[in-house]
C-alpha positions as protocol buffer text, in pm:
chain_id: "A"
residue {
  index: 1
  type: UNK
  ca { x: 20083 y: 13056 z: 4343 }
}
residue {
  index: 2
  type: UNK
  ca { x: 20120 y: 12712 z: 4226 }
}
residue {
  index: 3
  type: UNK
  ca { x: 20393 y: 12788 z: 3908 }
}
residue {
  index: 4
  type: UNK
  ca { x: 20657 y: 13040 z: 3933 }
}
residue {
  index: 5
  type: UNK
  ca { x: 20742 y: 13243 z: 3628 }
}
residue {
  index: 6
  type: UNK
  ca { x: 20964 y: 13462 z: 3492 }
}
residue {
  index: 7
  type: UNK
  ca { x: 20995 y: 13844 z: 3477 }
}
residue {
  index: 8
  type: UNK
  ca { x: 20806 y: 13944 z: 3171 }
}
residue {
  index: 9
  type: UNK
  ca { x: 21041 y: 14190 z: 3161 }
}
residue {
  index: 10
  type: UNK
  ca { x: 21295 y: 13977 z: 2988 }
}
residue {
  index: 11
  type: UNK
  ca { x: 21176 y: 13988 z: 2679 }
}
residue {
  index: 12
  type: UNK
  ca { x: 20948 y: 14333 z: 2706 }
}
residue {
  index: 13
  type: UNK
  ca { x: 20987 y: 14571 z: 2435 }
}
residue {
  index: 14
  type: UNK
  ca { x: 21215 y: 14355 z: 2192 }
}
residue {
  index: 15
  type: UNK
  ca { x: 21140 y: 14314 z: 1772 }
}
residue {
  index: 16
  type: UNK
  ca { x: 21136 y: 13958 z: 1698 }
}
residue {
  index: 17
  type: UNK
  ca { x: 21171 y: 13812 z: 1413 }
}
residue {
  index: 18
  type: UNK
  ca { x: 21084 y: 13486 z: 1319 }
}
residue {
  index: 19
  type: UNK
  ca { x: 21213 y: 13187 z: 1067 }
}
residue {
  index: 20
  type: UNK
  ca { x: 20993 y: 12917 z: 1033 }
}
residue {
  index: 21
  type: UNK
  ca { x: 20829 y: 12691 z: 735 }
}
residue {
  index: 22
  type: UNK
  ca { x: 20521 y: 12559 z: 911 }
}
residue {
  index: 23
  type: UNK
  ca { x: 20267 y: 12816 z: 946 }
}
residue {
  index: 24
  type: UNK
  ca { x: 20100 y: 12679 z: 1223 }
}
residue {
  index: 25
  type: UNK
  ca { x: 20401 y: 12674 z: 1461 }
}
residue {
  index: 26
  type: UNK
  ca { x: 20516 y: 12995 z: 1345 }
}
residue {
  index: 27
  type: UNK
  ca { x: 20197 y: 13170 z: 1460 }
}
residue {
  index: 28
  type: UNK
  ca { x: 20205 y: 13001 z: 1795 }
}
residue {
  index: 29
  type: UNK
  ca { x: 20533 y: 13099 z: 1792 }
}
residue {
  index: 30
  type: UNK
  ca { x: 20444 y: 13496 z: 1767 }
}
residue {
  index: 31
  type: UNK
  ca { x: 20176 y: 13453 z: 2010 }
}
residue {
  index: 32
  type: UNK
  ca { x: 20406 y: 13330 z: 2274 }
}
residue {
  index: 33
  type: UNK
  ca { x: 20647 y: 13575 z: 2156 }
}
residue {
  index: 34
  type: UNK
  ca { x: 20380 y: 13844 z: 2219 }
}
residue {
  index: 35
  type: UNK
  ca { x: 20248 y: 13686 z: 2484 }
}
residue {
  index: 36
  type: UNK
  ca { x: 20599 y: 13819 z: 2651 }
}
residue {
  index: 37
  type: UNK
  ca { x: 20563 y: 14172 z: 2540 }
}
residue {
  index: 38
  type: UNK
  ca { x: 20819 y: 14107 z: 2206 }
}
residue {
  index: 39
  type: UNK
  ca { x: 20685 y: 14265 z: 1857 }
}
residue {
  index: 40
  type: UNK
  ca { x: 20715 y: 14052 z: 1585 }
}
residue {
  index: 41
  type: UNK
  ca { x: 20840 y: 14231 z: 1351 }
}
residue {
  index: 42
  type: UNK
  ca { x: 20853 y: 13973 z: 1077 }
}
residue {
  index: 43
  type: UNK
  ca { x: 20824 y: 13587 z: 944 }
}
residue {
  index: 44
  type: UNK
  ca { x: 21004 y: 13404 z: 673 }
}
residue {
  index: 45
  type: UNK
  ca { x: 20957 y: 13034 z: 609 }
}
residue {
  index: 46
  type: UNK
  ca { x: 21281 y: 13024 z: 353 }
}
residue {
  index: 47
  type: UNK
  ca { x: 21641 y: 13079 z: 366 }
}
residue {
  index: 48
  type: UNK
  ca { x: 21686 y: 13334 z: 80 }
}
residue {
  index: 49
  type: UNK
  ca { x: 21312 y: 13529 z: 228 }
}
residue {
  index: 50
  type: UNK
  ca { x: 21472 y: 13549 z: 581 }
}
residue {
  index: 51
  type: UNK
  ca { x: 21804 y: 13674 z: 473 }
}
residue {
  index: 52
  type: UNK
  ca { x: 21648 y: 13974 z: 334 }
}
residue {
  index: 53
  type: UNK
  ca { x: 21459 y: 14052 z: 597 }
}
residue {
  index: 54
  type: UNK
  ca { x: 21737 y: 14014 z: 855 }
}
residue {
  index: 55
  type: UNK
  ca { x: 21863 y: 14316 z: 623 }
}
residue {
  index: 56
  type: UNK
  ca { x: 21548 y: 14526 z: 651 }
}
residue {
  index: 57
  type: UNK
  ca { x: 21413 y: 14422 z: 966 }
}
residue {
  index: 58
  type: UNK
  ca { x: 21715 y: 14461 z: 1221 }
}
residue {
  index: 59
  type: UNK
  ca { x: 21495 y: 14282 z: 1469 }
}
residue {
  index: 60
  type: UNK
  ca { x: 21669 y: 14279 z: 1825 }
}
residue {
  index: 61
  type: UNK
  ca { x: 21600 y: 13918 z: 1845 }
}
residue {
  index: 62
  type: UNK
  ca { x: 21550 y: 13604 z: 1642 }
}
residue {
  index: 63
  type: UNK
  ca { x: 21390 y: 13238 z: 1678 }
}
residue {
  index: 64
  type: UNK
  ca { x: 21519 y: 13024 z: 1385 }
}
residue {
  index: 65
  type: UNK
  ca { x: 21401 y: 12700 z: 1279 }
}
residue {
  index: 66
  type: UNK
  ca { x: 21729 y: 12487 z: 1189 }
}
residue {
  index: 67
  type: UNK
  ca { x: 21572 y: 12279 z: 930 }
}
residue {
  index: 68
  type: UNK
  ca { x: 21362 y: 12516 z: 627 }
}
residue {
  index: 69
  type: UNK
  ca { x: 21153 y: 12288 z: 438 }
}
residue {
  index: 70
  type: UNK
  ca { x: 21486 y: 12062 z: 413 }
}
residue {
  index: 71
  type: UNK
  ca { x: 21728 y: 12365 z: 375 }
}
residue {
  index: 72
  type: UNK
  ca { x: 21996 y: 12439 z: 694 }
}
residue {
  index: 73
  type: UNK
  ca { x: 21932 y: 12777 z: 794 }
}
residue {
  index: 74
  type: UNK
  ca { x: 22293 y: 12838 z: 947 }
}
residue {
  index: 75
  type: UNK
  ca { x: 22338 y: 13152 z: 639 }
}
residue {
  index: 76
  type: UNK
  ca { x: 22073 y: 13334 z: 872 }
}
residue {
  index: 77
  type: UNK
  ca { x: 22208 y: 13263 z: 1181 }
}
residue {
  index: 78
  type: UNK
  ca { x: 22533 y: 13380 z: 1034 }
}
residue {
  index: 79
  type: UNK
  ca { x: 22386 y: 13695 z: 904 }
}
residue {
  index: 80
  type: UNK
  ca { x: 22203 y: 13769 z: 1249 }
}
residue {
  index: 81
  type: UNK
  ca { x: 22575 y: 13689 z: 1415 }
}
residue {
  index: 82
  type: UNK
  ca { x: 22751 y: 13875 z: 1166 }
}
residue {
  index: 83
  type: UNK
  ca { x: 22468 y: 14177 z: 1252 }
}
residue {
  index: 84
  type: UNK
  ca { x: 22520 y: 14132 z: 1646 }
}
residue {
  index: 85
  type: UNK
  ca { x: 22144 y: 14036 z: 1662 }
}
residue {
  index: 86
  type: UNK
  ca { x: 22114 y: 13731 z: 1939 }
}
residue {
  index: 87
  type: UNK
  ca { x: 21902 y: 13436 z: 1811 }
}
residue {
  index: 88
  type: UNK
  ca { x: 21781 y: 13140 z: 1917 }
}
residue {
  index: 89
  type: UNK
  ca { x: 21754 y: 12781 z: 1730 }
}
residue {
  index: 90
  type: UNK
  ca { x: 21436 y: 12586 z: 1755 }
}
residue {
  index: 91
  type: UNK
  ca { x: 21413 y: 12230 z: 1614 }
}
residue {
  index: 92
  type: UNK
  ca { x: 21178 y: 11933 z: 1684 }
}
residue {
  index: 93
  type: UNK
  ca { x: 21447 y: 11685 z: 1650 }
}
residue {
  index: 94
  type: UNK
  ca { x: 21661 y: 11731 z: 1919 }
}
residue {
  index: 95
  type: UNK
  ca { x: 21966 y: 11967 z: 1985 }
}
residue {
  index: 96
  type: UNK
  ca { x: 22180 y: 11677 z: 1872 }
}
residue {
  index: 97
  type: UNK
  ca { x: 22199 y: 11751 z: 1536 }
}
residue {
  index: 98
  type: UNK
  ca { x: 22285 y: 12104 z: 1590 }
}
residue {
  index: 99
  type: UNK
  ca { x: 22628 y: 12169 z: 1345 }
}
residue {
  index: 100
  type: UNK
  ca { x: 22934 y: 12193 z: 1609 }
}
residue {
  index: 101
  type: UNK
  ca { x: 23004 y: 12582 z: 1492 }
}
residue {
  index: 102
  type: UNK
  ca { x: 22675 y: 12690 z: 1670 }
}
residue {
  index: 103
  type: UNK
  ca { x: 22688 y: 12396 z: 1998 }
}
residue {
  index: 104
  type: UNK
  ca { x: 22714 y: 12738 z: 2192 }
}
residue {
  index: 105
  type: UNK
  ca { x: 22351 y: 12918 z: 2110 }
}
residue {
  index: 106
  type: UNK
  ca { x: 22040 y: 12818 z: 2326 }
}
residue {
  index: 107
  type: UNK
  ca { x: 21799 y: 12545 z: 2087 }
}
residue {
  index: 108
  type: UNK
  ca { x: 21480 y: 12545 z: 2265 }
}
residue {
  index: 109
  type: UNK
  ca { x: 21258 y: 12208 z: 2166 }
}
residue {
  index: 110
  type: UNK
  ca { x: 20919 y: 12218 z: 1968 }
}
residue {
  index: 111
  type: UNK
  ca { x: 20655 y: 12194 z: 2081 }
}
residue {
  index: 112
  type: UNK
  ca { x: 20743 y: 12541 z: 2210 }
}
residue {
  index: 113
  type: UNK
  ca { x: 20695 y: 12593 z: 2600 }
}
residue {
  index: 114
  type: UNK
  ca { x: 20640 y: 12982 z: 2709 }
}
residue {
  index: 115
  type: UNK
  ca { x: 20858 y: 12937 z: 3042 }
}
residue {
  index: 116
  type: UNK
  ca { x: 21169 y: 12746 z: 2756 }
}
residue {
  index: 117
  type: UNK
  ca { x: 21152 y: 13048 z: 2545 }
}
residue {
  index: 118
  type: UNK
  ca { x: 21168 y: 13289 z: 2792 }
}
residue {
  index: 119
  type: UNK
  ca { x: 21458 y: 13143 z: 2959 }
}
residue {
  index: 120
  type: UNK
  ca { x: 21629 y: 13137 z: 2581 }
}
residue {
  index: 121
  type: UNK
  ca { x: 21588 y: 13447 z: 2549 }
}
residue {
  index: 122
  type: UNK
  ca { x: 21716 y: 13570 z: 2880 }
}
residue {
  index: 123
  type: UNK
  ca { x: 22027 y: 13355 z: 2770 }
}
residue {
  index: 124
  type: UNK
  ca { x: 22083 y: 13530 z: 2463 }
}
residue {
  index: 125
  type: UNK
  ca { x: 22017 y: 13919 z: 2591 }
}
residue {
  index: 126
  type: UNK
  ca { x: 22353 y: 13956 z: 2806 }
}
residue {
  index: 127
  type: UNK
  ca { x: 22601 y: 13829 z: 2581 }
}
residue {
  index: 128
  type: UNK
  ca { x: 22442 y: 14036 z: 2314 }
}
residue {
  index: 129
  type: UNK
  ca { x: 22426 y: 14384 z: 2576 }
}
residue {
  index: 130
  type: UNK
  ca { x: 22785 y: 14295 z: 2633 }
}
residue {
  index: 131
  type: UNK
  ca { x: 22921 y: 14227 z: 2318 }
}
């Protein structure tokens, strides 16, 4: 019992969606996502791609990448807000450049760590039960 992990409880059960542009990261991405028991649901590498899907989707959870091929993809972290769907930013350059309306949601740091994602998500799940 050399690591301790998380309950994979957490994130059992939940339809993820994801928003990324790189294809690579976005399918290591679902397989961690997968990996703790979430369904991805769906992928968009685009803002105008994942704002329709938000729409037909309704995933219970989302992992967005804050920088689309160059685009900000605050709209779909609106829409998910706006929806009452928790979400998650993910970004390889640092939580720094984060705009100050969203300073309060999780960012968890690429490359993606299983146990980082996890606790994201377990961040994310009781202000969205409560709210």
């Amino acid at each position: 019992m050399a690591t301790a992990e998380l309950s994979p409880c957490v994130a059992n059960g939940l339809r993820a969606f994801v928003v990324e542009d790189e294809t690579l990261v976005a399918i290591f991405l679902e397989d961690l996502l997968e990996e703790l028991g979430c369904t991805v649901v769906g992928t968009a590498a685009q803002v105008p791609r994942a704002l329709n899907l938000v729409e037909t989707l309704q995933p219970d959870i989302a992992i967005i990448d804050i920088n689309l091929a160059g685009e900000e993809a605050y709209p779909v972290a609106e829409v998910l807000h706006r929806h009452r769907i928790p979400f998650i930013f993910a970004t390889g350059y640092g939580d720094g450049l984060l705009h100050p309306n969203w300073r309060h949601c999780p960012v968890i740091q690429k490359p993606y760590q299983k146990s980082d994602l996890e606790r994201a998500i377990a961040q994310v799940l009781p202000s969205h039960v409560s709210a």
